[in-house]
XYZ file of C-alpha atoms in Angstrom:
168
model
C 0.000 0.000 0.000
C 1.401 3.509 -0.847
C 2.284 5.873 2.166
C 0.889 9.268 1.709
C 2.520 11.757 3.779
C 0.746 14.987 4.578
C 1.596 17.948 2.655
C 3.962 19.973 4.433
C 5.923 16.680 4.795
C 6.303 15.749 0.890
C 8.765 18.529 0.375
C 12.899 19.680 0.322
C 16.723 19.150 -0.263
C 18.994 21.263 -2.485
C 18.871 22.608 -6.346
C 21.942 22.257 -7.957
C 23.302 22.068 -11.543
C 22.107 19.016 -13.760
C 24.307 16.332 -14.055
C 23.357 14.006 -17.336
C 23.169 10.730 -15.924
C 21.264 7.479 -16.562
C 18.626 7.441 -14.084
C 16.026 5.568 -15.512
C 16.531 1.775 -14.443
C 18.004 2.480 -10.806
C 18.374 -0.013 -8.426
C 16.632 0.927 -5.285
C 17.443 -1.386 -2.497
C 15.999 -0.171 0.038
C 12.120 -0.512 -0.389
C 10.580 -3.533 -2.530
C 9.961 -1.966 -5.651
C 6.233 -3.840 -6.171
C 4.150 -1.456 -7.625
C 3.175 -1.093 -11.680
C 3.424 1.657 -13.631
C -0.773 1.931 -13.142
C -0.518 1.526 -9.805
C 1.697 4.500 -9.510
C 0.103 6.378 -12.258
C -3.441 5.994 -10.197
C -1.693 6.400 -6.912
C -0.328 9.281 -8.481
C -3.278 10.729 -10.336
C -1.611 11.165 -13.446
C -1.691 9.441 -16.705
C 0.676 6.072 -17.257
C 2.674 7.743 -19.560
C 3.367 10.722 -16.950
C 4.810 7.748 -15.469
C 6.950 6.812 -17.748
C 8.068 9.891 -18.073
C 9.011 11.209 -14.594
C 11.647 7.849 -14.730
C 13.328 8.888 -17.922
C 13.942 11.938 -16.763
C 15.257 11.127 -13.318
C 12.260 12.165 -10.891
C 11.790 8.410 -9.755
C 13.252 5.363 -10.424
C 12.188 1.350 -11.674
C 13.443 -1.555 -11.493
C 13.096 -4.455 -14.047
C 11.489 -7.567 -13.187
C 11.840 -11.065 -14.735
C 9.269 -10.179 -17.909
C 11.375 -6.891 -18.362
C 8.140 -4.969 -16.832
C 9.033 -1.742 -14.794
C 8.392 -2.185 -10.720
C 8.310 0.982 -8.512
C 8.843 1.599 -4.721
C 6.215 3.034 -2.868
C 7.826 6.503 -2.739
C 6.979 7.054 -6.286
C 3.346 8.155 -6.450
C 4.676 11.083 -3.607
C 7.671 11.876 -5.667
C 5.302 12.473 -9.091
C 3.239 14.415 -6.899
C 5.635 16.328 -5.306
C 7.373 16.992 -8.775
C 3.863 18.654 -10.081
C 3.686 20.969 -7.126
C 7.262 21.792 -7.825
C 6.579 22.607 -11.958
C 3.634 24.825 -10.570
C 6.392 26.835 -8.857
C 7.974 26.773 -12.067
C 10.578 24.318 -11.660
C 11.513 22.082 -14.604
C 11.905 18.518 -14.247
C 15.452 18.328 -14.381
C 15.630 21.188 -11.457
C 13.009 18.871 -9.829
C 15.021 15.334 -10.389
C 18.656 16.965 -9.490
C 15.837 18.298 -6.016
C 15.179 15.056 -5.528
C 18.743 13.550 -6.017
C 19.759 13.410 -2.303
C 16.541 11.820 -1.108
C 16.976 8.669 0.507
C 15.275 5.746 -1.404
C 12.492 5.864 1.551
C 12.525 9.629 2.169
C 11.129 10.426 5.725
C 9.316 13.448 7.193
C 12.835 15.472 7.523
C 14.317 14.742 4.171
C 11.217 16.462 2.217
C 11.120 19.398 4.875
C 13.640 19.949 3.179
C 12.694 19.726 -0.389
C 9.569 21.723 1.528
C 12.271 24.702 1.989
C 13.805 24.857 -1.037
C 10.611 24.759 -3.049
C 9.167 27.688 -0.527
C 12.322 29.652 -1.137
C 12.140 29.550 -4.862
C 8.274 29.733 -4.706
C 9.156 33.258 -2.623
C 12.077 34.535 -4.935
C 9.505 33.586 -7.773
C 6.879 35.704 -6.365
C 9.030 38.425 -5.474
C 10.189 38.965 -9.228
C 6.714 38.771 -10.251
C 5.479 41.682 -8.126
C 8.446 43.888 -9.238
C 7.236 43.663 -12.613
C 3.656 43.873 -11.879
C 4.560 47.220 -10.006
C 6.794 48.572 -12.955
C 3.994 47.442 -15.369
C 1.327 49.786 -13.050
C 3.765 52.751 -13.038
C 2.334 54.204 -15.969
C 5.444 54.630 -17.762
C 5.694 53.288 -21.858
C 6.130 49.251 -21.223
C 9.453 49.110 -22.765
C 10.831 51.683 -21.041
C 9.850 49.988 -17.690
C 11.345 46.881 -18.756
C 14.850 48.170 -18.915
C 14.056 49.045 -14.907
C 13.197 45.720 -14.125
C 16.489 44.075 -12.537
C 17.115 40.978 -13.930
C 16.642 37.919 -11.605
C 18.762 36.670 -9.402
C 20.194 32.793 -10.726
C 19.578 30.387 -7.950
C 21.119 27.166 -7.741
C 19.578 24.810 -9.972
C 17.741 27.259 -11.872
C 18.644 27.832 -15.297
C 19.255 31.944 -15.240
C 18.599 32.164 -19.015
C 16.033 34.541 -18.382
C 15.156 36.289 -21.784
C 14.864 40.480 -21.673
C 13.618 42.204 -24.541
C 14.371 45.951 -24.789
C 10.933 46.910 -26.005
């Protein structure tokens, strides 16, 4: 049966660079990895291929079994769900699999506070750059003038910092 942890405990760690690795047939060897890529997809609440997915790209991991089928851990329907909370703070998914890189194979209640804290700091920053621009956008000024006052970003680890300005 799939543990689901309460909200404020399905979060945290660190962002960092993206490493290109092979991620997508992992041994995990700590938790039985029992569950089928519909299980997790329903556990989940996303489509199978979502499923599929969120392993190529790092965000969980399968193992093979004897027919060659993929086999989860039950930390996998929290990790896809934690992954879409972190794209709705804008994350992409390899921010979100390097995030979940230092997890433990059964993450407890500490290990996603801190994906929890990471994701509320960049959630934050986010929202701070957003209401800089919203406020130069409401100063009345010719739009492409205030663009050229709005500072750019600050890069934070794991984010990309290719941030695109256009001078109007």
């Amino acid at each position: 049966m799939p543990v689901t942890l309460p909200v404020e405990h399905m979060l945290r760690s660190s962002l960092g660079a993206w490493h290109a690795r092979d991620v997508s047939h992992a041994v995990i060897p700590a938790l039985e990895a029992v569950f089928t890529v519909g299980d997790v997809a329903r556990d989940a609440d996303v489509a199978p291929s979502a499923v599929r997915f969120y392993e190529k790209t790092g965000v969980i991991t399968a193992q093979r079994d004897g027919g060659n089928q993929r086999r989860f851990d039950e930390s996998a329907p929290c990790r896809i769900k934690v992954a879409k909370l972190a794209q709705r703070v804008g994350l992409t998914v390899r921010e979100i699999a390097d995030l979940f890189a230092d997890l433990p194979p059964d993450p407890r209640s500490q290990d996603w506070g801190r994906v929890a804290a990471e994701l509320v700091a960049e959630a934050e920053r986010r929202t701070a750059e957003l209401r800089a621009c919203l406020a130069e956008m409401q100063s009345g000024g010719r739009l492409c003038e205030s663009v050229d006052r709005i500072p750019e970003p600050p890069t934070s680890p794991g984010c990309r910092g290719d941030h695109v300005r256009s001078s109007g």
